Short mmCIF file of N, CA and C in Angstrom, two decimals:
data_model
loop_
_atom_site.label_atom_id
_atom_site.label_comp_id
_atom_site.label_asym_id
_atom_site.label_seq_id
_atom_site.Cartn_x
_atom_site.Cartn_y
_atom_site.Cartn_z
N UNK A 1 105.01 110.87 -15.59
CA UNK A 1 104.49 111.07 -14.25
C UNK A 1 103.16 111.84 -14.34
N UNK A 2 102.16 111.37 -13.63
CA UNK A 2 100.86 112.01 -13.60
C UNK A 2 100.81 113.07 -12.51
N UNK A 3 100.09 114.16 -12.76
CA UNK A 3 99.91 115.17 -11.73
C UNK A 3 98.86 114.72 -10.73
N UNK A 4 97.83 114.03 -11.23
CA UNK A 4 96.78 113.51 -10.37
C UNK A 4 96.83 111.99 -10.49
N UNK A 5 96.84 111.27 -9.37
CA UNK A 5 96.98 109.81 -9.43
C UNK A 5 95.76 109.14 -10.04
N UNK A 6 95.98 107.99 -10.64
CA UNK A 6 94.86 107.20 -11.11
C UNK A 6 94.49 106.19 -10.03
N UNK A 7 93.44 105.43 -10.31
CA UNK A 7 92.93 104.48 -9.33
C UNK A 7 93.98 103.44 -8.96
N UNK A 8 94.82 103.05 -9.90
CA UNK A 8 95.82 102.03 -9.59
C UNK A 8 96.80 102.53 -8.53
N UNK A 9 97.18 103.82 -8.56
CA UNK A 9 98.06 104.35 -7.53
C UNK A 9 97.36 104.35 -6.17
N UNK A 10 96.08 104.75 -6.15
CA UNK A 10 95.34 104.75 -4.89
C UNK A 10 95.24 103.34 -4.32
N UNK A 11 95.06 102.35 -5.17
CA UNK A 11 95.01 100.96 -4.70
C UNK A 11 96.37 100.49 -4.22
N UNK A 12 97.46 100.91 -4.87
CA UNK A 12 98.80 100.57 -4.39
C UNK A 12 99.04 101.19 -3.02
N UNK A 13 98.64 102.44 -2.85
CA UNK A 13 98.79 103.13 -1.57
C UNK A 13 97.95 102.45 -0.49
N UNK A 14 96.74 102.05 -0.84
CA UNK A 14 95.88 101.35 0.11
C UNK A 14 96.48 100.01 0.51
N UNK A 15 96.99 99.26 -0.47
CA UNK A 15 97.59 97.95 -0.17
C UNK A 15 98.82 98.11 0.72
N UNK A 16 99.64 99.11 0.45
CA UNK A 16 100.81 99.38 1.30
C UNK A 16 100.37 99.72 2.72
N UNK A 17 99.35 100.57 2.85
CA UNK A 17 98.83 100.94 4.17
C UNK A 17 98.36 99.73 4.94
N UNK A 18 97.55 98.90 4.28
CA UNK A 18 97.02 97.70 4.93
C UNK A 18 98.15 96.78 5.39
N UNK A 19 99.11 96.55 4.51
CA UNK A 19 100.23 95.67 4.83
C UNK A 19 101.02 96.18 6.04
N UNK A 20 101.33 97.48 6.04
CA UNK A 20 102.10 98.05 7.15
C UNK A 20 101.34 97.99 8.47
N UNK A 21 100.06 98.31 8.44
CA UNK A 21 99.25 98.29 9.67
C UNK A 21 99.15 96.88 10.22
N UNK A 22 98.88 95.90 9.36
CA UNK A 22 98.74 94.52 9.82
C UNK A 22 100.06 93.96 10.35
N UNK A 23 101.17 94.26 9.67
CA UNK A 23 102.47 93.79 10.14
C UNK A 23 102.84 94.43 11.47
N UNK A 24 102.56 95.72 11.62
CA UNK A 24 102.86 96.39 12.88
C UNK A 24 102.03 95.80 14.01
N UNK A 25 100.77 95.52 13.74
CA UNK A 25 99.90 94.92 14.75
C UNK A 25 100.41 93.53 15.14
N UNK A 26 100.77 92.71 14.15
CA UNK A 26 101.28 91.36 14.43
C UNK A 26 102.57 91.42 15.24
N UNK A 27 103.46 92.37 14.92
CA UNK A 27 104.71 92.50 15.67
C UNK A 27 104.44 92.88 17.12
N UNK A 28 103.46 93.76 17.34
CA UNK A 28 103.13 94.16 18.71
C UNK A 28 102.53 93.00 19.49
N UNK A 29 101.68 92.20 18.83
CA UNK A 29 101.10 91.02 19.49
C UNK A 29 102.20 90.05 19.87
N UNK A 30 103.15 89.82 18.95
CA UNK A 30 104.26 88.91 19.24
C UNK A 30 105.12 89.43 20.38
N UNK A 31 105.32 90.74 20.43
CA UNK A 31 106.13 91.34 21.49
C UNK A 31 105.50 91.10 22.86
N UNK A 32 104.18 91.04 22.90
CA UNK A 32 103.48 90.81 24.16
C UNK A 32 103.14 89.33 24.37
N UNK A 33 103.79 88.46 23.64
CA UNK A 33 103.58 87.03 23.83
C UNK A 33 102.22 86.54 23.40
N UNK A 34 101.63 87.19 22.40
CA UNK A 34 100.34 86.75 21.87
C UNK A 34 99.14 87.31 22.59
N UNK A 35 99.37 88.14 23.61
CA UNK A 35 98.23 88.72 24.34
C UNK A 35 97.56 89.80 23.50
N UNK A 36 96.30 90.08 23.83
CA UNK A 36 95.54 91.14 23.16
C UNK A 36 96.20 92.48 23.43
N UNK A 37 96.44 93.25 22.38
CA UNK A 37 97.11 94.55 22.56
C UNK A 37 96.17 95.72 22.33
N UNK A 38 94.88 95.45 22.15
CA UNK A 38 93.95 96.50 21.75
C UNK A 38 94.00 97.71 22.68
N UNK A 39 94.08 97.50 23.98
CA UNK A 39 94.12 98.62 24.91
C UNK A 39 95.51 98.83 25.50
N UNK A 40 96.53 98.36 24.83
CA UNK A 40 97.92 98.50 25.27
C UNK A 40 98.56 99.65 24.50
N UNK A 41 99.54 100.32 25.10
CA UNK A 41 100.17 101.47 24.42
C UNK A 41 100.82 101.09 23.09
N UNK A 42 101.21 99.83 22.91
CA UNK A 42 101.77 99.42 21.62
C UNK A 42 100.76 99.58 20.49
N UNK A 43 99.50 99.47 20.83
CA UNK A 43 98.45 99.60 19.81
C UNK A 43 98.32 101.04 19.32
N UNK A 44 98.60 102.00 20.19
CA UNK A 44 98.34 103.39 19.85
C UNK A 44 99.56 104.14 19.35
N UNK A 45 100.77 103.73 19.71
CA UNK A 45 101.91 104.59 19.53
C UNK A 45 102.75 104.42 18.29
N UNK A 46 102.45 103.49 17.41
CA UNK A 46 103.37 103.18 16.31
C UNK A 46 103.00 103.79 14.98
N UNK A 47 101.83 104.38 14.84
CA UNK A 47 101.35 104.79 13.53
C UNK A 47 102.20 105.89 12.88
N UNK A 48 103.02 106.60 13.65
CA UNK A 48 103.88 107.63 13.08
C UNK A 48 104.87 107.07 12.07
N UNK A 49 105.38 105.87 12.34
CA UNK A 49 106.30 105.23 11.39
C UNK A 49 105.59 104.93 10.08
N UNK A 50 104.38 104.41 10.18
CA UNK A 50 103.61 104.09 8.98
C UNK A 50 103.30 105.36 8.20
N UNK A 51 102.91 106.38 8.92
CA UNK A 51 102.58 107.65 8.27
C UNK A 51 103.78 108.19 7.50
N UNK A 52 104.96 108.12 8.08
CA UNK A 52 106.17 108.59 7.39
C UNK A 52 106.46 107.77 6.13
N UNK A 53 106.25 106.46 6.20
CA UNK A 53 106.47 105.60 5.03
C UNK A 53 105.49 105.97 3.91
N UNK A 54 104.22 106.19 4.27
CA UNK A 54 103.22 106.56 3.27
C UNK A 54 103.54 107.91 2.65
N UNK A 55 103.96 108.86 3.47
CA UNK A 55 104.33 110.18 2.95
C UNK A 55 105.51 110.08 1.99
N UNK A 56 106.51 109.27 2.34
CA UNK A 56 107.66 109.06 1.45
C UNK A 56 107.25 108.39 0.15
N UNK A 57 106.34 107.43 0.23
CA UNK A 57 105.86 106.73 -0.96
C UNK A 57 105.19 107.71 -1.93
N UNK A 58 104.35 108.59 -1.39
CA UNK A 58 103.68 109.59 -2.22
C UNK A 58 104.68 110.58 -2.79
N UNK A 59 105.60 111.05 -1.96
CA UNK A 59 106.61 112.03 -2.42
C UNK A 59 107.49 111.46 -3.52
N UNK A 60 107.78 110.17 -3.45
CA UNK A 60 108.59 109.53 -4.49
C UNK A 60 107.81 109.46 -5.81
N UNK A 61 106.53 109.11 -5.72
CA UNK A 61 105.70 108.99 -6.93
C UNK A 61 105.35 110.35 -7.52
N UNK A 62 105.19 111.35 -6.67
CA UNK A 62 104.79 112.69 -7.11
C UNK A 62 105.70 113.74 -6.46
N UNK A 63 106.92 113.87 -6.96
CA UNK A 63 107.90 114.75 -6.30
C UNK A 63 107.50 116.22 -6.26
N UNK A 64 106.63 116.66 -7.13
CA UNK A 64 106.21 118.06 -7.12
C UNK A 64 105.07 118.36 -6.17
N UNK A 65 104.55 117.34 -5.50
CA UNK A 65 103.42 117.53 -4.60
C UNK A 65 103.90 117.77 -3.17
N UNK A 66 103.11 118.51 -2.42
CA UNK A 66 103.36 118.73 -0.99
C UNK A 66 102.60 117.65 -0.22
N UNK A 67 103.25 117.05 0.78
CA UNK A 67 102.60 115.99 1.56
C UNK A 67 102.65 116.39 3.04
N UNK A 68 101.46 116.49 3.64
CA UNK A 68 101.33 116.79 5.06
C UNK A 68 100.84 115.56 5.80
N UNK A 69 100.98 115.60 7.14
CA UNK A 69 100.28 114.59 7.92
C UNK A 69 98.84 115.09 8.03
N UNK A 70 98.13 114.72 9.06
CA UNK A 70 96.71 115.06 9.14
C UNK A 70 96.44 116.52 9.47
N UNK A 71 97.44 117.38 9.33
CA UNK A 71 97.25 118.79 9.65
C UNK A 71 96.53 119.52 8.52
N UNK A 72 96.01 120.68 8.86
CA UNK A 72 95.30 121.52 7.91
C UNK A 72 96.26 122.06 6.86
N UNK A 73 95.83 122.05 5.59
CA UNK A 73 96.66 122.58 4.50
C UNK A 73 96.53 124.10 4.45
N UNK A 74 97.61 124.78 4.70
CA UNK A 74 97.62 126.23 4.58
C UNK A 74 98.77 126.66 3.69
N UNK A 75 99.26 125.74 2.87
CA UNK A 75 100.46 126.03 2.09
C UNK A 75 100.18 126.86 0.85
N UNK A 76 98.99 126.71 0.27
CA UNK A 76 98.71 127.39 -0.98
C UNK A 76 99.34 126.72 -2.18
N UNK A 77 99.99 125.55 -1.98
CA UNK A 77 100.61 124.83 -3.09
C UNK A 77 99.54 124.27 -4.02
N UNK A 78 99.95 123.97 -5.26
CA UNK A 78 98.99 123.51 -6.25
C UNK A 78 98.45 122.12 -5.91
N UNK A 79 99.33 121.16 -5.63
CA UNK A 79 98.92 119.79 -5.29
C UNK A 79 99.34 119.49 -3.86
N UNK A 80 98.37 119.17 -3.00
CA UNK A 80 98.66 118.92 -1.59
C UNK A 80 97.98 117.62 -1.14
N UNK A 81 98.78 116.74 -0.54
CA UNK A 81 98.29 115.49 0.04
C UNK A 81 98.15 115.66 1.55
N UNK A 82 97.15 115.01 2.12
CA UNK A 82 97.01 114.90 3.56
C UNK A 82 96.94 113.41 3.89
N UNK A 83 97.83 112.95 4.77
CA UNK A 83 97.94 111.53 5.10
C UNK A 83 97.74 111.35 6.60
N UNK A 84 96.96 110.35 6.98
CA UNK A 84 96.73 110.09 8.40
C UNK A 84 96.58 108.59 8.62
N UNK A 85 97.15 108.11 9.71
CA UNK A 85 96.91 106.74 10.18
C UNK A 85 96.10 106.91 11.45
N UNK A 86 94.94 106.27 11.50
CA UNK A 86 94.01 106.53 12.60
C UNK A 86 93.70 105.27 13.38
N UNK A 87 93.11 105.48 14.55
CA UNK A 87 92.65 104.41 15.42
C UNK A 87 91.26 104.80 15.89
N UNK A 88 90.27 103.98 15.57
CA UNK A 88 88.90 104.27 16.00
C UNK A 88 88.73 103.75 17.42
N UNK A 89 88.87 104.65 18.38
CA UNK A 89 88.90 104.25 19.79
C UNK A 89 87.63 103.54 20.24
N UNK A 90 86.48 103.92 19.67
CA UNK A 90 85.23 103.30 20.10
C UNK A 90 85.27 101.79 19.88
N UNK A 91 85.77 101.36 18.72
CA UNK A 91 85.86 99.93 18.47
C UNK A 91 87.01 99.30 19.24
N UNK A 92 88.12 100.02 19.38
CA UNK A 92 89.25 99.50 20.13
C UNK A 92 88.88 99.26 21.58
N UNK A 93 88.06 100.14 22.14
CA UNK A 93 87.62 99.97 23.52
C UNK A 93 86.76 98.73 23.68
N UNK A 94 86.19 98.24 22.59
CA UNK A 94 85.38 97.02 22.63
C UNK A 94 86.21 95.79 22.29
N UNK A 95 87.53 95.96 22.16
CA UNK A 95 88.41 94.83 21.91
C UNK A 95 88.62 94.51 20.44
N UNK A 96 88.22 95.42 19.55
CA UNK A 96 88.37 95.18 18.11
C UNK A 96 89.46 96.10 17.58
N UNK A 97 90.53 95.56 17.01
CA UNK A 97 91.54 96.44 16.40
C UNK A 97 90.90 97.20 15.25
N UNK A 98 90.95 98.50 15.30
CA UNK A 98 90.26 99.31 14.29
C UNK A 98 91.16 100.42 13.79
N UNK A 99 92.32 100.04 13.30
CA UNK A 99 93.24 101.03 12.76
C UNK A 99 93.07 101.09 11.26
N UNK A 100 93.40 102.22 10.70
CA UNK A 100 93.30 102.39 9.26
C UNK A 100 94.11 103.58 8.81
N UNK A 101 93.96 103.93 7.55
CA UNK A 101 94.71 105.05 7.00
C UNK A 101 93.85 105.80 6.00
N UNK A 102 94.12 107.09 5.89
CA UNK A 102 93.48 107.93 4.89
C UNK A 102 94.55 108.70 4.14
N UNK A 103 94.28 108.99 2.90
CA UNK A 103 95.14 109.87 2.11
C UNK A 103 94.24 110.61 1.14
N UNK A 104 94.40 111.91 1.08
CA UNK A 104 93.59 112.72 0.17
C UNK A 104 94.46 113.71 -0.58
N UNK A 105 94.09 113.99 -1.80
CA UNK A 105 94.83 114.94 -2.64
C UNK A 105 93.91 116.08 -3.02
N UNK A 106 94.40 117.30 -2.81
CA UNK A 106 93.66 118.47 -3.27
C UNK A 106 94.47 119.18 -4.35
N UNK A 107 93.75 119.75 -5.30
CA UNK A 107 94.35 120.53 -6.38
C UNK A 107 93.78 121.94 -6.27
N UNK A 108 94.65 122.87 -5.91
CA UNK A 108 94.24 124.26 -5.70
C UNK A 108 93.08 124.36 -4.71
N UNK A 109 93.16 123.56 -3.65
CA UNK A 109 92.18 123.61 -2.58
C UNK A 109 90.95 122.75 -2.77
N UNK A 110 90.77 122.12 -3.93
CA UNK A 110 89.60 121.27 -4.18
C UNK A 110 90.04 119.81 -4.14
N UNK A 111 89.32 118.99 -3.38
CA UNK A 111 89.66 117.58 -3.25
C UNK A 111 89.40 116.88 -4.58
N UNK A 112 90.41 116.16 -5.07
CA UNK A 112 90.28 115.49 -6.37
C UNK A 112 90.45 113.97 -6.29
N UNK A 113 91.08 113.46 -5.24
CA UNK A 113 91.27 112.01 -5.12
C UNK A 113 91.55 111.67 -3.66
N UNK A 114 91.25 110.43 -3.30
CA UNK A 114 91.55 110.01 -1.94
C UNK A 114 91.21 108.56 -1.71
N UNK A 115 91.64 108.06 -0.55
CA UNK A 115 91.34 106.68 -0.17
C UNK A 115 91.28 106.58 1.34
N UNK A 116 90.47 105.61 1.80
CA UNK A 116 90.35 105.27 3.21
C UNK A 116 90.44 103.75 3.28
N UNK A 117 91.28 103.23 4.16
CA UNK A 117 91.38 101.78 4.33
C UNK A 117 91.23 101.42 5.80
N UNK A 118 90.58 100.31 6.02
CA UNK A 118 90.44 99.73 7.36
C UNK A 118 90.76 98.24 7.22
N UNK A 119 92.03 97.85 7.39
CA UNK A 119 92.42 96.48 7.08
C UNK A 119 91.78 95.42 7.97
N UNK A 120 91.43 95.75 9.19
CA UNK A 120 90.86 94.74 10.08
C UNK A 120 89.42 94.39 9.69
N UNK A 121 88.71 95.33 9.07
CA UNK A 121 87.37 95.03 8.57
C UNK A 121 87.39 94.76 7.08
N UNK A 122 88.58 94.81 6.48
CA UNK A 122 88.78 94.56 5.05
C UNK A 122 87.95 95.51 4.19
N UNK A 123 87.92 96.77 4.59
CA UNK A 123 87.20 97.79 3.83
C UNK A 123 88.20 98.72 3.16
N UNK A 124 87.84 99.15 1.97
CA UNK A 124 88.67 100.09 1.23
C UNK A 124 87.74 101.02 0.43
N UNK A 125 87.92 102.32 0.61
CA UNK A 125 87.14 103.30 -0.13
C UNK A 125 88.12 104.17 -0.90
N UNK A 126 87.79 104.50 -2.14
CA UNK A 126 88.65 105.39 -2.91
C UNK A 126 87.79 106.21 -3.86
N UNK A 127 88.29 107.36 -4.21
CA UNK A 127 87.59 108.26 -5.12
C UNK A 127 88.59 108.94 -6.02
N UNK A 128 88.18 109.09 -7.27
CA UNK A 128 89.00 109.79 -8.25
C UNK A 128 88.03 110.61 -9.07
N UNK A 129 88.20 111.93 -9.07
CA UNK A 129 87.25 112.77 -9.79
C UNK A 129 85.87 112.66 -9.17
N UNK A 130 84.87 112.38 -9.99
CA UNK A 130 83.49 112.31 -9.51
C UNK A 130 83.10 110.91 -9.07
N UNK A 131 83.88 109.88 -9.45
CA UNK A 131 83.50 108.51 -9.14
C UNK A 131 84.14 108.04 -7.84
N UNK A 132 83.35 107.35 -7.03
CA UNK A 132 83.85 106.79 -5.78
C UNK A 132 83.49 105.32 -5.73
N UNK A 133 84.42 104.51 -5.25
CA UNK A 133 84.23 103.06 -5.18
C UNK A 133 84.51 102.58 -3.76
N UNK A 134 83.99 101.40 -3.45
CA UNK A 134 84.25 100.79 -2.15
C UNK A 134 84.48 99.30 -2.35
N UNK A 135 85.27 98.73 -1.47
CA UNK A 135 85.52 97.29 -1.47
C UNK A 135 85.40 96.84 -0.02
N UNK A 136 84.62 95.81 0.22
CA UNK A 136 84.40 95.32 1.58
C UNK A 136 84.31 93.80 1.53
N UNK A 137 84.06 93.16 2.67
CA UNK A 137 83.87 91.71 2.63
C UNK A 137 82.70 91.29 1.72
N UNK A 138 81.87 92.25 1.33
CA UNK A 138 80.70 91.97 0.50
C UNK A 138 80.95 92.22 -0.98
N UNK A 139 82.18 92.58 -1.36
CA UNK A 139 82.52 92.80 -2.76
C UNK A 139 82.84 94.25 -3.06
N UNK A 140 83.06 94.52 -4.35
CA UNK A 140 83.39 95.87 -4.80
C UNK A 140 82.14 96.52 -5.39
N UNK A 141 81.91 97.80 -5.08
CA UNK A 141 80.72 98.47 -5.58
C UNK A 141 80.97 99.97 -5.67
N UNK A 142 80.12 100.62 -6.47
CA UNK A 142 80.18 102.08 -6.59
C UNK A 142 79.64 102.67 -5.30
N UNK A 143 80.32 103.67 -4.79
CA UNK A 143 79.91 104.31 -3.54
C UNK A 143 79.04 105.52 -3.87
N UNK A 144 77.82 105.47 -3.40
CA UNK A 144 76.91 106.60 -3.61
C UNK A 144 76.74 107.34 -2.29
N UNK A 145 76.70 108.63 -2.37
CA UNK A 145 76.47 109.43 -1.18
C UNK A 145 74.99 109.76 -1.09
N UNK A 146 74.57 110.12 0.10
CA UNK A 146 73.17 110.46 0.30
C UNK A 146 72.80 111.64 -0.60
N UNK A 147 71.69 111.57 -1.24
CA UNK A 147 71.19 112.60 -2.15
C UNK A 147 72.13 112.85 -3.32
N UNK A 148 73.01 111.88 -3.60
CA UNK A 148 73.93 111.97 -4.74
C UNK A 148 74.73 113.27 -4.79
N UNK A 149 75.13 113.74 -3.62
CA UNK A 149 76.00 114.92 -3.59
C UNK A 149 77.42 114.50 -3.93
N UNK A 150 78.26 115.45 -4.25
CA UNK A 150 79.64 115.13 -4.58
C UNK A 150 80.35 114.60 -3.34
N UNK A 151 81.31 113.72 -3.57
CA UNK A 151 82.00 113.05 -2.47
C UNK A 151 82.66 114.04 -1.52
N UNK A 152 83.27 115.11 -2.03
CA UNK A 152 83.97 116.04 -1.15
C UNK A 152 83.01 116.82 -0.26
N UNK A 153 81.70 116.76 -0.55
CA UNK A 153 80.71 117.43 0.30
C UNK A 153 80.07 116.47 1.30
N UNK A 154 80.38 115.20 1.18
CA UNK A 154 79.71 114.20 2.01
C UNK A 154 80.49 113.92 3.28
N UNK A 155 79.81 113.29 4.20
CA UNK A 155 80.44 112.79 5.42
C UNK A 155 80.27 111.28 5.39
N UNK A 156 81.40 110.56 5.38
CA UNK A 156 81.35 109.10 5.37
C UNK A 156 81.61 108.58 6.77
N UNK A 157 80.88 107.56 7.15
CA UNK A 157 81.11 106.93 8.44
C UNK A 157 81.47 105.48 8.17
N UNK A 158 82.59 105.04 8.65
CA UNK A 158 83.11 103.71 8.32
C UNK A 158 83.15 102.84 9.57
N UNK A 159 82.69 101.60 9.45
CA UNK A 159 82.83 100.58 10.49
C UNK A 159 82.23 100.97 11.82
N UNK A 160 80.98 101.30 11.84
CA UNK A 160 80.33 101.71 13.08
C UNK A 160 79.59 100.53 13.72
N UNK A 161 79.69 100.43 15.00
CA UNK A 161 78.87 99.52 15.77
C UNK A 161 79.11 98.04 15.52
N UNK A 162 78.05 97.27 15.69
CA UNK A 162 78.14 95.81 15.62
C UNK A 162 78.18 95.27 14.20
N UNK A 163 77.87 96.07 13.21
CA UNK A 163 77.70 95.58 11.85
C UNK A 163 78.91 94.80 11.34
N UNK A 164 80.12 95.32 11.57
CA UNK A 164 81.31 94.66 11.06
C UNK A 164 82.05 93.86 12.13
N UNK A 165 81.48 93.74 13.32
CA UNK A 165 82.19 93.06 14.40
C UNK A 165 82.50 91.61 14.04
N UNK A 166 81.52 90.88 13.50
CA UNK A 166 81.78 89.48 13.14
C UNK A 166 82.80 89.37 12.02
N UNK A 167 82.67 90.21 10.99
CA UNK A 167 83.63 90.18 9.88
C UNK A 167 85.03 90.53 10.37
N UNK A 168 85.11 91.47 11.30
CA UNK A 168 86.40 91.87 11.84
C UNK A 168 87.04 90.72 12.61
N UNK A 169 86.28 90.09 13.48
CA UNK A 169 86.82 88.98 14.26
C UNK A 169 87.27 87.83 13.35
N UNK A 170 86.49 87.53 12.31
CA UNK A 170 86.88 86.48 11.37
C UNK A 170 88.16 86.86 10.64
N UNK A 171 88.28 88.13 10.26
CA UNK A 171 89.49 88.59 9.60
C UNK A 171 90.71 88.46 10.49
N UNK A 172 90.56 88.81 11.76
CA UNK A 172 91.66 88.71 12.71
C UNK A 172 92.04 87.24 12.92
N UNK A 173 91.03 86.37 13.03
CA UNK A 173 91.31 84.94 13.20
C UNK A 173 92.05 84.38 12.00
N UNK A 174 91.65 84.78 10.79
CA UNK A 174 92.34 84.26 9.60
C UNK A 174 93.76 84.79 9.53
N UNK A 175 93.99 86.03 9.97
CA UNK A 175 95.35 86.57 10.00
C UNK A 175 96.19 85.82 11.02
N UNK A 176 95.60 85.52 12.17
CA UNK A 176 96.33 84.81 13.22
C UNK A 176 96.72 83.41 12.77
N UNK A 177 95.84 82.76 12.01
CA UNK A 177 96.14 81.40 11.57
C UNK A 177 97.20 81.38 10.48
N UNK A 178 97.40 82.51 9.76
CA UNK A 178 98.42 82.58 8.71
C UNK A 178 99.81 82.77 9.29
N UNK A 179 99.91 83.30 10.51
CA UNK A 179 101.22 83.60 11.11
C UNK A 179 101.92 82.35 11.56
#
């Protein structure tokens, strides 16, 4: 068992997050007879189940680690995970499902690994140590921060504005045709 996860674990966690979010969204759409659920309470209220599954997945893989939801870490434990399932309301208000998940690991208060996924835009960001990578509809690439600062000092903004709107709609259409 590793104390700090490798990239393959972060990708497994990201894939699980994406799968759970997309299945939950599809189930809510089916419950409403195929109608758009973007501004319906079903769209906002289910992420707690996903968050619990992700926390259990991490706890099983790393039993000695502490796992919190999106709350502030004040435990003082050596290895602490923070897990959150989010909804970007700005895009949701425009009719685009924009749910995703984040998970980050700190070691003695310093961030050492993490991932961000947005399954509707097919984006995935992950970092391990000093290296950060991204995967999007445009392929996989090394993620550089402005002025090459360390990732834990940077502010990342994901899926803003019209840039991913077409890719998102195409992704949703392809998911709908698979069901």
